[in-house]
Each structure stands twice: as C-alpha cells, then as structure tokens.
Short mmCIF file of C-alpha atoms and ligand atoms in Angstrom, two decimals:
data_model
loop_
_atom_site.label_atom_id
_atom_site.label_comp_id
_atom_site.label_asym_id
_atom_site.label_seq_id
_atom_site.Cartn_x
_atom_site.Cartn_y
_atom_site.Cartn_z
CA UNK A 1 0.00 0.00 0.00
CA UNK A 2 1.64 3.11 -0.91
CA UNK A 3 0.44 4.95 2.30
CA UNK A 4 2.74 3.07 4.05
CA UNK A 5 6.32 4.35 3.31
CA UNK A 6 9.38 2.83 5.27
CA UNK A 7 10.87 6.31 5.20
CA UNK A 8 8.31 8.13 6.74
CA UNK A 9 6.92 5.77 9.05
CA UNK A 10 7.25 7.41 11.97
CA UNK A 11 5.05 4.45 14.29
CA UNK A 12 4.33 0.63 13.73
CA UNK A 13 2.09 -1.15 16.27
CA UNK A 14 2.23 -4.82 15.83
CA UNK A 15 -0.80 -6.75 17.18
CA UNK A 16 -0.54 -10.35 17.05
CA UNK A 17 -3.75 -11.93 16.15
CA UNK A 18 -4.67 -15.26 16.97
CA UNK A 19 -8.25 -16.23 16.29
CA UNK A 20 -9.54 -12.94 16.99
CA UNK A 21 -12.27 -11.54 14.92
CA UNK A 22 -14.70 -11.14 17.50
CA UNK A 23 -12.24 -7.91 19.07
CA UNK A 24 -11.24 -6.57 16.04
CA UNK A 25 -14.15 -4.52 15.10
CA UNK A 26 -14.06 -3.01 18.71
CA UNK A 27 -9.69 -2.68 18.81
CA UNK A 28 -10.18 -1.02 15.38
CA UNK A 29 -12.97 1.33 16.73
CA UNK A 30 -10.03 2.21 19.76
CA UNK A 31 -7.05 2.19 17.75
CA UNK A 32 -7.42 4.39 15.11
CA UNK A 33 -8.70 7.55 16.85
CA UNK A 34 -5.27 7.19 19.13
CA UNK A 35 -3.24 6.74 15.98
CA UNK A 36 -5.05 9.21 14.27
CA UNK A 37 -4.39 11.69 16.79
CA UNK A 38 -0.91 11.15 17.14
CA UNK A 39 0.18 13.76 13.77
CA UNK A 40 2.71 10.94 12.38
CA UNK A 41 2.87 8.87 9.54
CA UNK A 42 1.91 5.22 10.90
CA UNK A 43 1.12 1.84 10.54
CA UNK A 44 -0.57 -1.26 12.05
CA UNK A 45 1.08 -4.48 11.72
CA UNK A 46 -1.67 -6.69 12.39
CA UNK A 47 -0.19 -10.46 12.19
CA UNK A 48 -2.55 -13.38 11.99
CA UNK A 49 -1.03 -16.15 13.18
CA UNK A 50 -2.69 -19.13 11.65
CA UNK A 51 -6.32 -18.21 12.44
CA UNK A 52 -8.89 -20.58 12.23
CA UNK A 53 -12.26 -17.93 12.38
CA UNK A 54 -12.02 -15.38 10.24
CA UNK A 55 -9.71 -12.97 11.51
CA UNK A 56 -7.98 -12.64 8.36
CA UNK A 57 -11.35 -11.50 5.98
CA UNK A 58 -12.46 -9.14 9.16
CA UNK A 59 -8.85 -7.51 8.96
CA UNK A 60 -9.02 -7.22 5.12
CA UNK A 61 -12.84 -5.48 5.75
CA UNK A 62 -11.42 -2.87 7.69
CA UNK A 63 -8.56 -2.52 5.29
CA UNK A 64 -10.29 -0.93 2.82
CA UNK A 65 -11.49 2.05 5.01
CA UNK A 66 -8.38 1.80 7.29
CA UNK A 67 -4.96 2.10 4.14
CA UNK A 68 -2.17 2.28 7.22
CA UNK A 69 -3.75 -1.17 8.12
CA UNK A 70 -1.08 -4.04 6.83
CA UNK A 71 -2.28 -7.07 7.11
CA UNK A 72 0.90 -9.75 7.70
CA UNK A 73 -0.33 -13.38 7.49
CA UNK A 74 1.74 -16.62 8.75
CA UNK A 75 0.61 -19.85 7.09
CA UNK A 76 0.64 -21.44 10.40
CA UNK A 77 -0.41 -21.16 13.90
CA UNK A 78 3.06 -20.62 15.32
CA UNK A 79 2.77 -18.96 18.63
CA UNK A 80 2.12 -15.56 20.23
CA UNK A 81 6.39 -14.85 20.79
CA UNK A 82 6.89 -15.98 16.76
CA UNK A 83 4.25 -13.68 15.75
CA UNK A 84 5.57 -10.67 17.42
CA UNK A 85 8.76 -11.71 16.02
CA UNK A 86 7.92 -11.93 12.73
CA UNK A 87 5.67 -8.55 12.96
CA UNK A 88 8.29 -6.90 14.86
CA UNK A 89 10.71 -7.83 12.03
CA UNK A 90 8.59 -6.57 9.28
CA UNK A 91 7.74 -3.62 10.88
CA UNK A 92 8.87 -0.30 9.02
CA UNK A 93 8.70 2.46 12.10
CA UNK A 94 11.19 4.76 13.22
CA UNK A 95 9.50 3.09 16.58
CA UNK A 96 7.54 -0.32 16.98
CA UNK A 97 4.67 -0.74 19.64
CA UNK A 98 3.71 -4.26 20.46
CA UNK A 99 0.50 -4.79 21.00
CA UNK A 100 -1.98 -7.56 22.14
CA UNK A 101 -5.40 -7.62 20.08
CA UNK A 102 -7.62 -8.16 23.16
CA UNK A 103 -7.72 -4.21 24.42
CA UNK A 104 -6.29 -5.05 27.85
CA UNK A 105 -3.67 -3.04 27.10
CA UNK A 106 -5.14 -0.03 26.58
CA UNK A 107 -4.12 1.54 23.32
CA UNK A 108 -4.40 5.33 24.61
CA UNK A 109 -1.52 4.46 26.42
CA UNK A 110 0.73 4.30 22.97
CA UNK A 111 0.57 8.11 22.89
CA UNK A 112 2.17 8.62 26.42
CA UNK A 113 4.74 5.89 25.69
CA UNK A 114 5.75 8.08 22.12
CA UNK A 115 5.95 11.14 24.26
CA UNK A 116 7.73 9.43 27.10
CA UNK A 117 10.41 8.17 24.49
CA UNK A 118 11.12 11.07 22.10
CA UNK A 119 11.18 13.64 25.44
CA UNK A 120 13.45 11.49 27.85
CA UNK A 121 15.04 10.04 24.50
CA UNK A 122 14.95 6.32 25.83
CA UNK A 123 15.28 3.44 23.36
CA UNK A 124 12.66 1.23 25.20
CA UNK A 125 9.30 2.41 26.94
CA UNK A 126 7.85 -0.35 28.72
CA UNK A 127 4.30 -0.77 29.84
CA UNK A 128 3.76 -1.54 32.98
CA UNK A 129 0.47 -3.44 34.69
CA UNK A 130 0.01 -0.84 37.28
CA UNK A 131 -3.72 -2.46 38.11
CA UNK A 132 -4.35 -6.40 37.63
CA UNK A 133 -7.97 -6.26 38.90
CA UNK A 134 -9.62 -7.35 35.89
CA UNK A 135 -7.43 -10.37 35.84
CA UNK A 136 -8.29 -13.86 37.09
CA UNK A 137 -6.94 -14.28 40.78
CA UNK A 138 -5.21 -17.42 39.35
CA UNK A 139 -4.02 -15.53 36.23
CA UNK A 140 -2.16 -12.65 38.75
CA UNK A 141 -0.49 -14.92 41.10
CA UNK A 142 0.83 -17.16 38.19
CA UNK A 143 2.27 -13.61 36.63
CA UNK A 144 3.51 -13.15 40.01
CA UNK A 145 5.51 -16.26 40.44
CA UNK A 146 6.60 -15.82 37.10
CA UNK A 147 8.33 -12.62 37.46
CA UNK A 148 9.59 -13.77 40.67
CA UNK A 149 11.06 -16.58 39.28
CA UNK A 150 12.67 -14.75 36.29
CA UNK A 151 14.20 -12.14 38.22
CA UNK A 152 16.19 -14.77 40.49
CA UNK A 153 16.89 -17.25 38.31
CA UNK A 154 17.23 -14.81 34.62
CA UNK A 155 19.11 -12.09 36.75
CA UNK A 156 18.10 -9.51 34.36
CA UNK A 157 17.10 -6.71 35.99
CA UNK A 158 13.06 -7.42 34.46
CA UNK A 159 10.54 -4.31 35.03
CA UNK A 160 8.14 -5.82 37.19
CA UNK A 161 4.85 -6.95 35.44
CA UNK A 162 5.69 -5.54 32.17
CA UNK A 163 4.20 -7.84 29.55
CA UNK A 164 4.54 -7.78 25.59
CA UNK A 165 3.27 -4.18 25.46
CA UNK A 166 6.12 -2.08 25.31
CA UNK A 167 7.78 0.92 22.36
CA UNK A 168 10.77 0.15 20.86
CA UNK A 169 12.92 2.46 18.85
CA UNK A 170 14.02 1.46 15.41
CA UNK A 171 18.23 0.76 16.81
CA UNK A 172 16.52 -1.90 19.27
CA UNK A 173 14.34 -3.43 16.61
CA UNK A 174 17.66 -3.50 14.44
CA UNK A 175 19.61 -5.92 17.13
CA UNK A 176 16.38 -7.74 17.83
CA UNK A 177 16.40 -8.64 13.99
CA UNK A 178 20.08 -10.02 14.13
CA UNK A 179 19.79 -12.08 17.41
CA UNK A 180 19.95 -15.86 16.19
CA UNK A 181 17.60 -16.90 18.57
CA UNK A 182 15.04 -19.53 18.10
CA UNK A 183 12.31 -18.74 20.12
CA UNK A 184 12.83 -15.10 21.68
CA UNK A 185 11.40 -14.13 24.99
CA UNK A 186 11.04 -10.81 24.59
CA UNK A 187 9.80 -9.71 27.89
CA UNK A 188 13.59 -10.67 29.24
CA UNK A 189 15.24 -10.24 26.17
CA UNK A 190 14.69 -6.18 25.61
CA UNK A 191 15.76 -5.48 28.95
CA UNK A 192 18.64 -8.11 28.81
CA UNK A 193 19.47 -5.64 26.13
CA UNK A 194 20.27 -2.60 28.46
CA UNK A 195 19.42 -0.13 26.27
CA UNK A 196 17.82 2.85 28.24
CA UNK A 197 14.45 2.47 29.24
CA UNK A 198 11.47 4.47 30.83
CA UNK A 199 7.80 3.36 31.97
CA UNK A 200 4.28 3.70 31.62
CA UNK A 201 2.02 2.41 33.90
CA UNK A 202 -1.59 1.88 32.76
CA UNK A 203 -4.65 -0.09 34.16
CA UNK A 204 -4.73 -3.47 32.81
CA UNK A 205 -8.16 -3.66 31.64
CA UNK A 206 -10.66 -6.99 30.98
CA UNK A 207 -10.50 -8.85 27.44
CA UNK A 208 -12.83 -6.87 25.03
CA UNK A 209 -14.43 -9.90 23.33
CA UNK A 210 -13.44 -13.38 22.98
CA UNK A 211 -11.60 -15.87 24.96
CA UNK A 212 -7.48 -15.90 26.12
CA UNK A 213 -5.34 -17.93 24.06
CA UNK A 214 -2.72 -18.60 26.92
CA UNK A 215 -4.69 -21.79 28.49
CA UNK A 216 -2.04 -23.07 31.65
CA UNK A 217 -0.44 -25.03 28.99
CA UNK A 218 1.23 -22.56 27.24
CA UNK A 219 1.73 -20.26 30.62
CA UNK A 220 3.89 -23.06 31.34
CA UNK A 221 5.47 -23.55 27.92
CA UNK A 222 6.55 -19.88 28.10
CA UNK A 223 7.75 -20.37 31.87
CA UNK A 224 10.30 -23.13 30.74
CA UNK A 225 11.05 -21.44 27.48
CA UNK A 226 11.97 -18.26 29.39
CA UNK A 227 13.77 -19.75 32.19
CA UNK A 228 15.89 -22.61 29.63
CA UNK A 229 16.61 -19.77 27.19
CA UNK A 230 17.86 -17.51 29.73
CA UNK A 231 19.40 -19.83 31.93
CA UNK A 232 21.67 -23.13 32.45
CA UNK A 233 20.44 -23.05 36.16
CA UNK A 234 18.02 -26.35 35.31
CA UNK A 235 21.36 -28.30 34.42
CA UNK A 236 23.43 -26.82 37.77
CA UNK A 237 20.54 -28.57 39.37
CA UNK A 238 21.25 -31.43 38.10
CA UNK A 239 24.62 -31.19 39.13
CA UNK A 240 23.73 -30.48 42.40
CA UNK A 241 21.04 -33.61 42.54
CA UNK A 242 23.83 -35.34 41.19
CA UNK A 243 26.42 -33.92 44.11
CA UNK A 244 24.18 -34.81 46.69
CA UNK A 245 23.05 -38.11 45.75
CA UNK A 246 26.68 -39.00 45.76
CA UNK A 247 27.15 -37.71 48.84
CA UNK A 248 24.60 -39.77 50.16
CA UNK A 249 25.60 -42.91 48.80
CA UNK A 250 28.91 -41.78 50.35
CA UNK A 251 27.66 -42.00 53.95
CA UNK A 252 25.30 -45.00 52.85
CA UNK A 253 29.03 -47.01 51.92
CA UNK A 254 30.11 -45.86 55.27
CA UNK A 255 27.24 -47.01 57.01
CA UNK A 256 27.52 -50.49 55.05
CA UNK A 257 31.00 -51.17 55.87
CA UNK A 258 30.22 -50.62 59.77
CA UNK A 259 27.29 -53.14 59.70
CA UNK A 260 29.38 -55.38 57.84
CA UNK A 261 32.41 -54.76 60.12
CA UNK A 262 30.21 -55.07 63.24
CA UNK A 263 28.89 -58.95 62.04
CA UNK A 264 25.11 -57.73 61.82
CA UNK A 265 24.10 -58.99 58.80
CA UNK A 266 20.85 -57.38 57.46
CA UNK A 267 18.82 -58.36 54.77
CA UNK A 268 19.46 -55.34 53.22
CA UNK A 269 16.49 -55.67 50.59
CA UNK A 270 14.97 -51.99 51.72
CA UNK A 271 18.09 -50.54 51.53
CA UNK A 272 19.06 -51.69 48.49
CA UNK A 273 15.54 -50.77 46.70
CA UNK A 274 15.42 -47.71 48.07
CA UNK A 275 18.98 -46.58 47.01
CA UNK A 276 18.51 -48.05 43.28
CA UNK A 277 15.26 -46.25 43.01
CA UNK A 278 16.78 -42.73 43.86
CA UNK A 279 19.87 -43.40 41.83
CA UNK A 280 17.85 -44.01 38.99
CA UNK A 281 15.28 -41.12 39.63
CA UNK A 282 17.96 -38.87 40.02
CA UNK A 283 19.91 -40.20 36.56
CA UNK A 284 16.40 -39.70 34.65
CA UNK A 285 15.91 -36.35 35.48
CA UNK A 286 19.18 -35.42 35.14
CA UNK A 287 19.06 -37.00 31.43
CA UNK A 288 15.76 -35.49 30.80
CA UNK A 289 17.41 -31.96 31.80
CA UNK A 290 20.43 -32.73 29.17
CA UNK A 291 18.00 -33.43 26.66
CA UNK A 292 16.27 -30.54 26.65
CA UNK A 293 19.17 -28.75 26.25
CA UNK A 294 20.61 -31.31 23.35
CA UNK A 295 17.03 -30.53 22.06
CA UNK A 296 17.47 -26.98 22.04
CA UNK A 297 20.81 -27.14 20.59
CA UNK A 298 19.84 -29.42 17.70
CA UNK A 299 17.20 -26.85 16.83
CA UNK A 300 19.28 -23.92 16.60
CA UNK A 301 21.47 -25.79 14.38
CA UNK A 302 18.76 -27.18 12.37
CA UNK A 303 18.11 -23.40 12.01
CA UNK A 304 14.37 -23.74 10.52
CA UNK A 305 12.02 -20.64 10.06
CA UNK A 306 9.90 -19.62 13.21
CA UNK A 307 7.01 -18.92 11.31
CA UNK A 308 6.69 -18.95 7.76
CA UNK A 309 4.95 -15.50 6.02
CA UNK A 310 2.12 -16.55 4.07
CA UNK A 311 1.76 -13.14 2.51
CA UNK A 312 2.30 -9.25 3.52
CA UNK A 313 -0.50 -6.68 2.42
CA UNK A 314 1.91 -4.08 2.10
CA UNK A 315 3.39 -6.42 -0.91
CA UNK A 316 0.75 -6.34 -2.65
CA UNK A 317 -0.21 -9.45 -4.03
CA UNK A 318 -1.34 -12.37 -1.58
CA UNK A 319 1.15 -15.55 -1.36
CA UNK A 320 3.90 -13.47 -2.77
CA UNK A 321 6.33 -14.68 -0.67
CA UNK A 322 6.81 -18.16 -0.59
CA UNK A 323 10.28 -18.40 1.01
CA UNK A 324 10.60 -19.41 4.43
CA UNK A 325 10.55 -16.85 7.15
CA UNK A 326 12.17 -13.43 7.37
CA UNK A 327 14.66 -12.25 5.24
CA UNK A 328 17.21 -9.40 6.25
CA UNK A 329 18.70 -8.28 3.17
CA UNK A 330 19.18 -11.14 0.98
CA UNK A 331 19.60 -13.63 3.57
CA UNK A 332 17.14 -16.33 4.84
CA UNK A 333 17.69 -15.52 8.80
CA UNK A 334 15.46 -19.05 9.22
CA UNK A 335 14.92 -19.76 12.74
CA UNK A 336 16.25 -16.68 13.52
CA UNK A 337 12.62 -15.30 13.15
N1 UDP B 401 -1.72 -14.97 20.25
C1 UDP B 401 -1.09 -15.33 19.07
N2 UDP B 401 -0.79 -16.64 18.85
C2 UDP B 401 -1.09 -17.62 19.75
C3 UDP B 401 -1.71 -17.23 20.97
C4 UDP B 401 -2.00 -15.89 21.20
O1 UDP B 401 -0.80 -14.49 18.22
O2 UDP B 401 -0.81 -18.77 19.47
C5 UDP B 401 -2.04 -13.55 20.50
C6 UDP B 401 -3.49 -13.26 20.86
O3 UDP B 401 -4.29 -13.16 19.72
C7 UDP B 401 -3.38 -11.98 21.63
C8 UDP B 401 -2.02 -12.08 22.29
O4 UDP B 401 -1.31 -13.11 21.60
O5 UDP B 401 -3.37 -10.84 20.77
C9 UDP B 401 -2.13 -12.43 23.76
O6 UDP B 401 -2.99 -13.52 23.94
P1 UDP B 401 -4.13 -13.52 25.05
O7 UDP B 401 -4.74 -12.18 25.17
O8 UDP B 401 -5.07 -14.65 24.74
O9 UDP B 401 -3.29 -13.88 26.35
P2 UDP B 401 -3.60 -13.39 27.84
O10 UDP B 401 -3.82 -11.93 27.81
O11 UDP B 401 -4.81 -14.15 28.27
O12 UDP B 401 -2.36 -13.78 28.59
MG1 MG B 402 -4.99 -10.93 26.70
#
C-alpha cells in the first residue's frame, strides 16, 4: 500500500492476532482515533497467526477504510512470541509498539509511551500493569511467580509486570532482527538488552471480546522457554542432585561397611531398593534436563524458520512470498525469526 512508506513511518504497532475476529471490530474502533491523533505517519502491523475464524477476511474489511492497516499473514499457527517476532521484524517504524489484540492493554496508552520516548530520549518504553484487577486471581499470582522466578533465576534486571506491550525504537528493533535466537522471549530479552528504558504504567483492563489464548499449557510452555533460554540453572541442578546423591551414597558405603564390620548382617532388601530407586530417579531427570538442552541445541542448528509468512499486504499481491521466514537483506535468517 503506498500509504505506508518505510521512510516516513514514523510508528508501527504490531498486534498479534490469533483467532480474533470477535475484538477486532471493537480494537479497530479504539485504535485508530489514538493513531489518528498522534500527527505521524503510521502503521498497524496486524499479524494473523494461523487463524482458524475469520480474523484474516475481518482484517481485510477494515482494510479498505483503514490504508495504514497491513495485514501480515503466517501460514501457520506458530505462537504468540513468533508472531511478534515476525511482525516486529517486518515492521517499518522509526518506533515499533507491540500490542496484544484483546484491548487489555489499553491503546491510549501508545501516545504517552511516544511522548515518554522522544522527550526522555529512551530506546525502550515499557508498559507496565500498574492495576491487575480485571485479571483472574489465578491468572495474577501465576504472573507473580513468574516474574519472581525470572528475576532470580534470569538475573536480568526485568521491570516488574511488564508484559509484551512495550515501544521500541528502530536501533533496538535493528539488534532484535540479528539475534539468532530460536524462540525469543522478549519480555527478558529487551531489557537483557540494556538499552535505556522508561515506563508507563496503565490499568490493565478486561479482554474486550473473545476468549485468552494462553490456556495453563502454554503459561507453562513460556515459563520453561523463558527460564531454559535464559538460563543453564536447570542443568546446575542437576549437578547439584547429582552432588548430593553422591554424597549420600557416600555415607550410605560408610554405614555399610560398619554393619558389615560389626557382624550384623541385614537383609538389606529396603536398603538396596530404596537406594537403586533414587539413583535411577535422580539419573532420569538429570538426562531429561540434558536433553532438553541437546534438544534446544539441535534446533538452533537445524536453524528452521519460526514462522513462515504466508503473505504481507503491504506487498501487494497475496502468497507473494513463498520463502521461508524473514529475510534481512538477501539472507534467509530461518529460525532466527
Ligand atoms: N496470540 C497469538 N498466537 C497464539 C496465541 C495468542 O498471536 O498462538 C495472541 C493473541 O491473539 C493476543 C495475544 O497473543 O493478541 C495475547 O494472547 P491472550 O490475550 O489470549 O493472552 P492473555 O492476555 O490471556 O495472557
Ligand atoms: Mg490478553
């Protein structure tokens, strides 16, 4: 679309979009009177990530009125982080808003965070949940222990509750592009960055229409995927399993040679179950926890695409593209997002 000019572009907001066309009418309805308003050449980066409803048709609807809408489609459902990846990769603004489609981020707050970053001239505004009311209970104390968690075992020094709604400027977008990471966490990866940062705190407010995509199954997919892609603390406890285990059959040899020095025979059956079954337990988990790692490593070097683009709006013709995943310059980054 020719409204959309990588030199002018002053804003992107990427929103990715999974299964979502009950909330776009009313996040469209919100959006564009902020955007509007702001004075500066922008766009919205909406990226459908595999939809099965028809988020895509219900994007290209308000297309037509809405030109600065771009509608980026991967031919797969490949995951809230990959989606922001690939959006945040395609995005042309001199800065990039992330944005989650379900208005509990409010999108007012995108003006502040604009203001915030060209008048303290920070690289990174994030948004911070200032009010989790409209949360589940169960929702807020799984945050909680997340960011708890992170901040021990991650050690970067994480903004407290600040999701995937955050400004980035265009020289932060630019690294995040040449990382060769698989599966980015972004929430610990920008400020892992250090690039200087500012808040916003806003009211987190209640999904505007549908249902969350983050069922407990992929809360906890994200938990490991944050902590094993931060961290090797999973495989130092292993190590220390490992340590103490031996330490304990240390003092179990001990104790055997003094019953056998002392005549008292046992039958030693209990002893001898109990001790295999521990060894063992420990050796699985401590196997499982190289695996993961093995697995990890096997994928980077594999180096497939994230996500795959389907097609870009702003290239005009649907299904344009059918290499696999982004490209900076002339070179497939592949997994790299
Ligand atoms: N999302 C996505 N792909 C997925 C799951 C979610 O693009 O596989 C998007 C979703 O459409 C939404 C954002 O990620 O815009 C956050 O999801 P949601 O609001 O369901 O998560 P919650 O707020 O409940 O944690
Ligand atoms: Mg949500």
């Amino acid at each position: 679309m020719e409204s959309i000019s990588p030199r002018t572009t002053i804003l992107s907001v990427v929103i990715p979009m999974f299964n979502e066309a009950a909330v776009i009418p009313a996040l469209v309805a919100r959006l564009r009177p902020v955007l509007d308003a702001l004075g500066v050449d922008y766009e919205v980066v909406a990226v459908d990530d595999g939809s099965r409803d028809d988020t895509v048709s219900v994007l290209f609807d308000h297309g037509r009125a809405w030109p600065q809408l771009r509608v980026l489609r991967l031919r797969r459902n490949s995951g809230h982080q990959a989606a922001l990846t690939a959006g945040l990769h395609r995005a042309v603004g001199q800065w990039v808003v992330s944005l989650d489609a379900d208005l509990q981020d409010p999108p007012e707050t995108i003006a502040e965070m604009l203001r915030v970053a060209r008048e303290d001239g920070v690289d990174v505004v994030y948004g911070v949940r200032a009010d989790r009311s409209t949360d589940t209970v169960f929702k807020r104390n799984t945050a909680r222990g997340y960011y708890w968690a992170m901040r021990r075992l991650v050690g970067v020094d994480l903004p407290a509750q600040a999701g995937d709604f955050r400004l980035l400027s265009r020289d932060v977008i630019e690294v995040l592009r040449r990382l060769p990471e698989r599966a980015p966490v972004y929430r610990l990866l920008v400020p892992s960055l250090g690039f200087p940062s500012a808040e916003v705190r806003y009211d987190r407010e209640a999904r505007a229409a549908g249902e969350t995509k983050y069922p407990l199954r992929r809360m906890v997919a994200l938990a490991w995927e944050s902590t094993a892609n931060f961290s090797a603390a999973p495989l130092r406890l292993a190590t220390w399993m490992g340590m103490s285990s031996f330490l304990l059959c240390l003092a179990l040899i001990v104790f055997g040679m003094v019953v056998h020095v002392s005549g008292a025979t046992i039958p030693g059956w209990t002893s001898m179950f109990v001790a295999v079954l521990l060894l063992s337990g420990v050796q699985l988990v401590c196997l499982g926890l190289l695996g993961e790692y093995v697995g990890r490593i096997y994928a980077t070097v594999q180096n497939r695409p994230a996500f795959h683009i389907g097609f870009d709006s702003r290239d005009g013709v649907p299904g344009a593209e059918t290499g696999a995943g982004a490209h900076v310059g002339d070179k497939v980054v592949g997994l790299r997002g």
